[in-house]
């Protein structure tokens, strides 16, 4: 199948190989949450809600010198093409919950909030490839909305390699083509990689190109997220001033 | 209570917040004496309601409903299945209501909220008893194939009146539902058809010629009221629900017939006049909701 048209260089959905899908972020979508955000990457739509810092529910898990970070990832039954029977508790969801938790834990300043718990819940409403990255971006926005101290903002993007071309931000069709899929998460200003996952075989030199492409995608997302946060702060300032 | 000094105003505000947290019931009663609530609504007014149709592109019918801050997302997916032998020309309906942990601080992951199962059961009962959907319309080939409609409702934000919002989102999703085209393939199995197919591929005629909508009977709408002493508060938010525990849910259909009344215990007892007052409040709410829904539907048709 032609994922990249050899004549025009366009992908199946009309993008260029190094073009991301349209991203959109909105803060404050869940009224009762301490922080929440809706993040869209193309047709992938994800809601993240943050509750915390609050008292630890399970005293046995309490950590004395830092906050406990918990994360749960769920997909709605109607999020994928065929209706899913088991939206939570299956292996993929458990693995992604773990990945998101560890990624966010790396950037939250947990030592500032001992004896407490921070819950990050992510719900996928529509899945079209790149759900992992959309979840991390949404979680970053939600944590910022909740006012939780962080080292830096974490952004994530995926890239792949099909028809001998590195492609940025794969959608579902490109992802299921069987080619390699590299997901990268970085701390934007510090320029450090916190998450790196890849499956399928890829030669070393091509891997470097693909990873570099993904990192540029992450930086573009970080730029957008910073704008969204600035806009939101200006609105808060407006309301407070009035 | 405006103070000329900024700091005076701020400390006054903190005292009001503290009073609200420590003594919620007296705080509310002071407001109820003036026939108003802390969010400036009169006792019989519901919160702003909006309906958006078709937010989930991959589903056959979907709706996003907001009543105040309570947000519900409902989506319907249709699958072909064999009908049961005692109802060979009827399809079937499976309703699932879920509260993911994002919606409220009281929902813990791994343990579904108690209220979710209650609302799930209430919803199926109301949908069946209101006879809005004629299951015979979901049949394809009598005895061999029929539609199974999976309705999934997700609560994205819980701020009181969950049942009302869930019912409204279910009705809106069914109003938006379009039944896809199907044909029978070589094995005699019915499969859904997406997009255009060349004539040669169809062994049998298409069972339905074009995408059609369900013809719905009269739609049920509901209103939850909270009873406290002699006051009746319509459409409570989560704070009001947590301090006053007696509520009555009345479901009427668009023809004004009573579909269901639900009053699950509680400290306040209701006599006939209170119930009649709740039903009257529901009647005006039904007109409001019907208008909002028909406006959204006509907006969709214009597109």
PDB file of N, CA and C in Angstrom, chain A residues 41-116:
ATOM      1  N   UNK A  41      -5.201  15.572  18.802  1.00  0.00           N
ATOM      2  CA  UNK A  41      -4.162  15.517  17.773  1.00  0.00           C
ATOM      3  C   UNK A  41      -4.825  14.889  16.559  1.00  0.00           C
ATOM      4  N   UNK A  42      -5.264  15.708  15.610  1.00  0.00           N
ATOM      5  CA  UNK A  42      -6.028  15.178  14.493  1.00  0.00           C
ATOM      6  C   UNK A  42      -7.346  14.658  15.023  1.00  0.00           C
ATOM      7  N   UNK A  43      -7.656  13.377  14.739  1.00  0.00           N
ATOM      8  CA  UNK A  43      -8.911  12.802  15.209  1.00  0.00           C
ATOM      9  C   UNK A  43      -8.804  12.138  16.562  1.00  0.00           C
ATOM     10  N   UNK A  44      -7.609  12.122  17.163  1.00  0.00           N
ATOM     11  CA  UNK A  44      -7.457  11.522  18.479  1.00  0.00           C
ATOM     12  C   UNK A  44      -7.839  12.556  19.515  1.00  0.00           C
ATOM     13  N   UNK A  45      -8.857  12.241  20.343  1.00  0.00           N
ATOM     14  CA  UNK A  45      -9.318  13.190  21.360  1.00  0.00           C
ATOM     15  C   UNK A  45      -9.190  12.546  22.726  1.00  0.00           C
ATOM     16  N   UNK A  46      -8.582  13.288  23.647  1.00  0.00           N
ATOM     17  CA  UNK A  46      -8.271  12.729  24.963  1.00  0.00           C
ATOM     18  C   UNK A  46      -8.611  13.754  26.035  1.00  0.00           C
ATOM     19  N   UNK A  47      -9.224  13.305  27.157  1.00  0.00           N
ATOM     20  CA  UNK A  47      -9.456  14.201  28.303  1.00  0.00           C
ATOM     21  C   UNK A  47      -8.592  13.730  29.459  1.00  0.00           C
ATOM     22  N   UNK A  48      -7.880  14.663  30.101  1.00  0.00           N
ATOM     23  CA  UNK A  48      -7.093  14.309  31.284  1.00  0.00           C
ATOM     24  C   UNK A  48      -7.623  15.115  32.462  1.00  0.00           C
ATOM     25  N   UNK A  49      -7.725  14.467  33.630  1.00  0.00           N
ATOM     26  CA  UNK A  49      -8.151  15.172  34.838  1.00  0.00           C
ATOM     27  C   UNK A  49      -7.162  14.847  35.935  1.00  0.00           C
ATOM     28  N   UNK A  50      -6.797  15.878  36.710  1.00  0.00           N
ATOM     29  CA  UNK A  50      -5.829  15.700  37.797  1.00  0.00           C
ATOM     30  C   UNK A  50      -6.517  16.010  39.112  1.00  0.00           C
ATOM     31  N   UNK A  51      -6.411  15.108  40.071  1.00  0.00           N
ATOM     32  CA  UNK A  51      -6.939  15.344  41.407  1.00  0.00           C
ATOM     33  C   UNK A  51      -5.762  15.291  42.370  1.00  0.00           C
ATOM     34  N   UNK A  52      -5.497  16.405  43.033  1.00  0.00           N
ATOM     35  CA  UNK A  52      -4.402  16.356  43.998  1.00  0.00           C
ATOM     36  C   UNK A  52      -3.726  17.691  44.122  1.00  0.00           C
ATOM     37  N   UNK A  53      -2.767  17.815  44.990  1.00  0.00           N
ATOM     38  CA  UNK A  53      -2.380  16.815  45.979  1.00  0.00           C
ATOM     39  C   UNK A  53      -3.494  16.626  47.024  1.00  0.00           C
ATOM     40  N   UNK A  54      -3.791  15.385  47.324  1.00  0.00           N
ATOM     41  CA  UNK A  54      -4.792  15.126  48.345  1.00  0.00           C
ATOM     42  C   UNK A  54      -4.328  13.982  49.224  1.00  0.00           C
ATOM     43  N   UNK A  55      -5.146  13.655  50.214  1.00  0.00           N
ATOM     44  CA  UNK A  55      -4.714  12.654  51.187  1.00  0.00           C
ATOM     45  C   UNK A  55      -4.608  11.285  50.533  1.00  0.00           C
ATOM     46  N   UNK A  56      -3.625  10.520  50.966  1.00  0.00           N
ATOM     47  CA  UNK A  56      -3.410   9.199  50.382  1.00  0.00           C
ATOM     48  C   UNK A  56      -4.536   8.269  50.805  1.00  0.00           C
ATOM     49  N   UNK A  57      -5.179   7.590  49.856  1.00  0.00           N
ATOM     50  CA  UNK A  57      -6.306   6.715  50.182  1.00  0.00           C
ATOM     51  C   UNK A  57      -5.843   5.459  50.903  1.00  0.00           C
ATOM     52  N   UNK A  58      -4.779   4.902  50.390  1.00  0.00           N
ATOM     53  CA  UNK A  58      -4.294   3.631  50.901  1.00  0.00           C
ATOM     54  C   UNK A  58      -3.038   3.898  51.716  1.00  0.00           C
ATOM     55  N   UNK A  59      -3.208   3.983  53.040  1.00  0.00           N
ATOM     56  CA  UNK A  59      -2.087   4.420  53.889  1.00  0.00           C
ATOM     57  C   UNK A  59      -0.856   3.568  53.702  1.00  0.00           C
ATOM     58  N   UNK A  60      -1.047   2.341  53.305  1.00  0.00           N
ATOM     59  CA  UNK A  60       0.094   1.452  53.142  1.00  0.00           C
ATOM     60  C   UNK A  60       1.022   1.891  52.033  1.00  0.00           C
ATOM     61  N   UNK A  61       0.446   2.657  51.062  1.00  0.00           N
ATOM     62  CA  UNK A  61       1.285   3.060  49.935  1.00  0.00           C
ATOM     63  C   UNK A  61       1.902   4.420  50.134  1.00  0.00           C
ATOM     64  N   UNK A  62       1.614   5.055  51.249  1.00  0.00           N
ATOM     65  CA  UNK A  62       2.080   6.428  51.446  1.00  0.00           C
ATOM     66  C   UNK A  62       3.595   6.498  51.503  1.00  0.00           C
ATOM     67  N   UNK A  63       4.148   7.520  50.871  1.00  0.00           N
ATOM     68  CA  UNK A  63       5.600   7.709  50.897  1.00  0.00           C
ATOM     69  C   UNK A  63       5.872   8.917  51.782  1.00  0.00           C
ATOM     70  N   UNK A  64       6.845   8.792  52.672  1.00  0.00           N
ATOM     71  CA  UNK A  64       7.010   9.831  53.677  1.00  0.00           C
ATOM     72  C   UNK A  64       7.686  11.085  53.198  1.00  0.00           C
ATOM     73  N   UNK A  65       8.506  10.997  52.153  1.00  0.00           N
ATOM     74  CA  UNK A  65       9.235  12.205  51.791  1.00  0.00           C
ATOM     75  C   UNK A  65       8.846  12.745  50.424  1.00  0.00           C
ATOM     76  N   UNK A  66       7.869  12.116  49.767  1.00  0.00           N
ATOM     77  CA  UNK A  66       7.432  12.678  48.499  1.00  0.00           C
ATOM     78  C   UNK A  66       5.984  12.274  48.209  1.00  0.00           C
ATOM     79  N   UNK A  67       5.449  12.865  47.154  1.00  0.00           N
ATOM     80  CA  UNK A  67       4.057  12.588  46.800  1.00  0.00           C
ATOM     81  C   UNK A  67       3.976  11.282  46.023  1.00  0.00           C
ATOM     82  N   UNK A  68       2.836  10.613  46.144  1.00  0.00           N
ATOM     83  CA  UNK A  68       2.584   9.384  45.393  1.00  0.00           C
ATOM     84  C   UNK A  68       1.828   9.773  44.131  1.00  0.00           C
ATOM     85  N   UNK A  69       2.328   9.391  42.973  1.00  0.00           N
ATOM     86  CA  UNK A  69       1.666   9.729  41.721  1.00  0.00           C
ATOM     87  C   UNK A  69       0.981   8.483  41.184  1.00  0.00           C
ATOM     88  N   UNK A  70      -0.330   8.578  40.887  1.00  0.00           N
ATOM     89  CA  UNK A  70      -1.035   7.437  40.309  1.00  0.00           C
ATOM     90  C   UNK A  70      -1.638   7.862  38.986  1.00  0.00           C
ATOM     91  N   UNK A  71      -1.732   6.903  38.076  1.00  0.00           N
ATOM     92  CA  UNK A  71      -2.274   7.263  36.780  1.00  0.00           C
ATOM     93  C   UNK A  71      -3.158   6.138  36.301  1.00  0.00           C
ATOM     94  N   UNK A  72      -4.292   6.483  35.686  1.00  0.00           N
ATOM     95  CA  UNK A  72      -5.082   5.449  35.048  1.00  0.00           C
ATOM     96  C   UNK A  72      -5.520   5.880  33.657  1.00  0.00           C
ATOM     97  N   UNK A  73      -5.355   4.969  32.725  1.00  0.00           N
ATOM     98  CA  UNK A  73      -5.671   5.230  31.316  1.00  0.00           C
ATOM     99  C   UNK A  73      -6.896   4.406  30.943  1.00  0.00           C
ATOM    100  N   UNK A  74      -7.905   5.033  30.373  1.00  0.00           N
ATOM    101  CA  UNK A  74      -9.075   4.276  29.953  1.00  0.00           C
ATOM    102  C   UNK A  74      -9.482   4.703  28.555  1.00  0.00           C
ATOM    103  N   UNK A  75     -10.039   3.764  27.792  1.00  0.00           N
ATOM    104  CA  UNK A  75     -10.539   4.108  26.468  1.00  0.00           C
ATOM    105  C   UNK A  75     -12.046   3.925  26.475  1.00  0.00           C
ATOM    106  N   UNK A  76     -12.758   4.865  25.883  1.00  0.00           N
ATOM    107  CA  UNK A  76     -14.209   4.722  25.797  1.00  0.00           C
ATOM    108  C   UNK A  76     -14.542   3.577  24.854  1.00  0.00           C
ATOM    109  N   UNK A  77     -15.691   2.945  25.092  1.00  0.00           N
ATOM    110  CA  UNK A  77     -16.105   1.812  24.253  1.00  0.00           C
ATOM    111  C   UNK A  77     -16.216   2.176  22.787  1.00  0.00           C
ATOM    112  N   UNK A  78     -16.550   3.458  22.534  1.00  0.00           N
ATOM    113  CA  UNK A  78     -16.794   3.831  21.141  1.00  0.00           C
ATOM    114  C   UNK A  78     -15.584   4.526  20.531  1.00  0.00           C
ATOM    115  N   UNK A  79     -14.435   4.486  21.235  1.00  0.00           N
ATOM    116  CA  UNK A  79     -13.305   5.279  20.761  1.00  0.00           C
ATOM    117  C   UNK A  79     -12.649   4.688  19.526  1.00  0.00           C
ATOM    118  N   UNK A  80     -12.707   3.382  19.372  1.00  0.00           N
ATOM    119  CA  UNK A  80     -12.060   2.766  18.211  1.00  0.00           C
ATOM    120  C   UNK A  80     -13.126   2.351  17.202  1.00  0.00           C
ATOM    121  N   UNK A  81     -12.703   1.892  16.048  1.00  0.00           N
ATOM    122  CA  UNK A  81     -13.626   1.526  14.976  1.00  0.00           C
ATOM    123  C   UNK A  81     -14.627   0.473  15.406  1.00  0.00           C
ATOM    124  N   UNK A  82     -14.126  -0.651  15.968  1.00  0.00           N
ATOM    125  CA  UNK A  82     -15.029  -1.683  16.487  1.00  0.00           C
ATOM    126  C   UNK A  82     -15.216  -1.443  17.967  1.00  0.00           C
ATOM    127  N   UNK A  83     -16.376  -1.724  18.472  1.00  0.00           N
ATOM    128  CA  UNK A  83     -16.636  -1.456  19.878  1.00  0.00           C
ATOM    129  C   UNK A  83     -15.782  -2.364  20.754  1.00  0.00           C
ATOM    130  N   UNK A  84     -15.101  -1.765  21.717  1.00  0.00           N
ATOM    131  CA  UNK A  84     -14.238  -2.534  22.602  1.00  0.00           C
ATOM    132  C   UNK A  84     -15.063  -3.180  23.697  1.00  0.00           C
ATOM    133  N   UNK A  85     -14.706  -4.399  24.065  1.00  0.00           N
ATOM    134  CA  UNK A  85     -15.453  -5.055  25.140  1.00  0.00           C
ATOM    135  C   UNK A  85     -14.887  -4.710  26.502  1.00  0.00           C
ATOM    136  N   UNK A  86     -13.579  -4.507  26.584  1.00  0.00           N
ATOM    137  CA  UNK A  86     -12.978  -4.333  27.905  1.00  0.00           C
ATOM    138  C   UNK A  86     -12.121  -3.080  27.901  1.00  0.00           C
ATOM    139  N   UNK A  87     -12.746  -1.940  28.244  1.00  0.00           N
ATOM    140  CA  UNK A  87     -12.033  -0.679  28.077  1.00  0.00           C
ATOM    141  C   UNK A  87     -10.913  -0.474  29.084  1.00  0.00           C
ATOM    142  N   UNK A  88     -10.957  -1.130  30.214  1.00  0.00           N
ATOM    143  CA  UNK A  88      -9.902  -0.926  31.211  1.00  0.00           C
ATOM    144  C   UNK A  88      -9.407  -2.275  31.675  1.00  0.00           C
ATOM    145  N   UNK A  89      -8.246  -2.301  32.289  1.00  0.00           N
ATOM    146  CA  UNK A  89      -7.790  -3.549  32.892  1.00  0.00           C
ATOM    147  C   UNK A  89      -7.167  -4.502  31.899  1.00  0.00           C
ATOM    148  N   UNK A  90      -7.224  -4.214  30.621  1.00  0.00           N
ATOM    149  CA  UNK A  90      -6.518  -5.106  29.700  1.00  0.00           C
ATOM    150  C   UNK A  90      -5.062  -4.688  29.658  1.00  0.00           C
ATOM    151  N   UNK A  91      -4.234  -5.534  29.071  1.00  0.00           N
ATOM    152  CA  UNK A  91      -2.792  -5.341  29.221  1.00  0.00           C
ATOM    153  C   UNK A  91      -2.322  -4.026  28.621  1.00  0.00           C
ATOM    154  N   UNK A  92      -2.860  -3.680  27.462  1.00  0.00           N
ATOM    155  CA  UNK A  92      -2.392  -2.453  26.810  1.00  0.00           C
ATOM    156  C   UNK A  92      -2.676  -1.245  27.687  1.00  0.00           C
ATOM    157  N   UNK A  93      -3.878  -1.183  28.269  1.00  0.00           N
ATOM    158  CA  UNK A  93      -4.221  -0.037  29.111  1.00  0.00           C
ATOM    159  C   UNK A  93      -3.331   0.011  30.341  1.00  0.00           C
ATOM    160  N   UNK A  94      -3.043  -1.143  30.923  1.00  0.00           N
ATOM    161  CA  UNK A  94      -2.183  -1.156  32.106  1.00  0.00           C
ATOM    162  C   UNK A  94      -0.797  -0.672  31.756  1.00  0.00           C
ATOM    163  N   UNK A  95      -0.303  -1.101  30.585  1.00  0.00           N
ATOM    164  CA  UNK A  95       1.047  -0.685  30.196  1.00  0.00           C
ATOM    165  C   UNK A  95       1.101   0.806  29.949  1.00  0.00           C
ATOM    166  N   UNK A  96       0.105   1.332  29.269  1.00  0.00           N
ATOM    167  CA  UNK A  96       0.123   2.765  28.985  1.00  0.00           C
ATOM    168  C   UNK A  96      -0.034   3.571  30.271  1.00  0.00           C
ATOM    169  N   UNK A  97      -0.847   3.069  31.223  1.00  0.00           N
ATOM    170  CA  UNK A  97      -0.975   3.775  32.503  1.00  0.00           C
ATOM    171  C   UNK A  97       0.391   3.877  33.167  1.00  0.00           C
ATOM    172  N   UNK A  98       1.132   2.784  33.129  1.00  0.00           N
ATOM    173  CA  UNK A  98       2.451   2.780  33.756  1.00  0.00           C
ATOM    174  C   UNK A  98       3.378   3.764  33.057  1.00  0.00           C
ATOM    175  N   UNK A  99       3.354   3.760  31.725  1.00  0.00           N
ATOM    176  CA  UNK A  99       4.234   4.648  30.964  1.00  0.00           C
ATOM    177  C   UNK A  99       3.938   6.109  31.281  1.00  0.00           C
ATOM    178  N   UNK A 100       2.642   6.458  31.310  1.00  0.00           N
ATOM    179  CA  UNK A 100       2.282   7.853  31.574  1.00  0.00           C
ATOM    180  C   UNK A 100       2.687   8.238  32.986  1.00  0.00           C
ATOM    181  N   UNK A 101       2.458   7.321  33.930  1.00  0.00           N
ATOM    182  CA  UNK A 101       2.797   7.638  35.311  1.00  0.00           C
ATOM    183  C   UNK A 101       4.273   7.923  35.456  1.00  0.00           C
ATOM    184  N   UNK A 102       5.094   7.043  34.885  1.00  0.00           N
ATOM    185  CA  UNK A 102       6.533   7.223  35.061  1.00  0.00           C
ATOM    186  C   UNK A 102       7.023   8.469  34.350  1.00  0.00           C
ATOM    187  N   UNK A 103       6.422   8.775  33.187  1.00  0.00           N
ATOM    188  CA  UNK A 103       6.836   9.980  32.466  1.00  0.00           C
ATOM    189  C   UNK A 103       6.509  11.232  33.267  1.00  0.00           C
ATOM    190  N   UNK A 104       5.284  11.291  33.822  1.00  0.00           N
ATOM    191  CA  UNK A 104       4.903  12.498  34.547  1.00  0.00           C
ATOM    192  C   UNK A 104       5.625  12.583  35.874  1.00  0.00           C
ATOM    193  N   UNK A 105       5.882  11.429  36.502  1.00  0.00           N
ATOM    194  CA  UNK A 105       6.569  11.440  37.787  1.00  0.00           C
ATOM    195  C   UNK A 105       7.954  12.055  37.663  1.00  0.00           C
ATOM    196  N   UNK A 106       8.562  11.871  36.483  1.00  0.00           N
ATOM    197  CA  UNK A 106       9.911  12.401  36.282  1.00  0.00           C
ATOM    198  C   UNK A 106       9.921  13.909  36.335  1.00  0.00           C
ATOM    199  N   UNK A 107       8.808  14.552  35.997  1.00  0.00           N
ATOM    200  CA  UNK A 107       8.870  16.009  35.938  1.00  0.00           C
ATOM    201  C   UNK A 107       8.146  16.690  37.080  1.00  0.00           C
ATOM    202  N   UNK A 108       7.319  15.973  37.847  1.00  0.00           N
ATOM    203  CA  UNK A 108       6.651  16.614  38.986  1.00  0.00           C
ATOM    204  C   UNK A 108       7.636  16.704  40.139  1.00  0.00           C
ATOM    205  N   UNK A 109       7.645  17.839  40.836  1.00  0.00           N
ATOM    206  CA  UNK A 109       8.540  18.006  41.985  1.00  0.00           C
ATOM    207  C   UNK A 109       7.880  17.362  43.192  1.00  0.00           C
ATOM    208  N   UNK A 110       7.966  16.036  43.258  1.00  0.00           N
ATOM    209  CA  UNK A 110       7.219  15.304  44.272  1.00  0.00           C
ATOM    210  C   UNK A 110       7.716  15.553  45.686  1.00  0.00           C
ATOM    211  N   UNK A 111       8.982  15.960  45.837  1.00  0.00           N
ATOM    212  CA  UNK A 111       9.499  16.135  47.195  1.00  0.00           C
ATOM    213  C   UNK A 111       8.871  17.333  47.902  1.00  0.00           C
ATOM    214  N   UNK A 112       8.141  18.190  47.117  1.00  0.00           N
ATOM    215  CA  UNK A 112       7.512  19.343  47.742  1.00  0.00           C
ATOM    216  C   UNK A 112       6.186  19.001  48.406  1.00  0.00           C
ATOM    217  N   UNK A 113       5.681  17.799  48.131  1.00  0.00           N
ATOM    218  CA  UNK A 113       4.357  17.445  48.647  1.00  0.00           C
ATOM    219  C   UNK A 113       4.381  16.068  49.300  1.00  0.00           C
ATOM    220  N   UNK A 114       5.095  15.919  50.418  1.00  0.00           N
ATOM    221  CA  UNK A 114       5.151  14.583  51.038  1.00  0.00           C
ATOM    222  C   UNK A 114       3.809  14.186  51.622  1.00  0.00           C
ATOM    223  N   UNK A 115       3.620  12.914  51.866  1.00  0.00           N
ATOM    224  CA  UNK A 115       2.409  12.341  52.458  1.00  0.00           C
ATOM    225  C   UNK A 115       1.165  12.615  51.635  1.00  0.00           C
ATOM    226  N   UNK A 116       1.297  12.907  50.352  1.00  0.00           N
ATOM    227  CA  UNK A 116       0.088  13.201  49.588  1.00  0.00           C
ATOM    228  C   UNK A 116       0.061  12.371  48.315  1.00  0.00           C
TER     229      UNK A 116
END
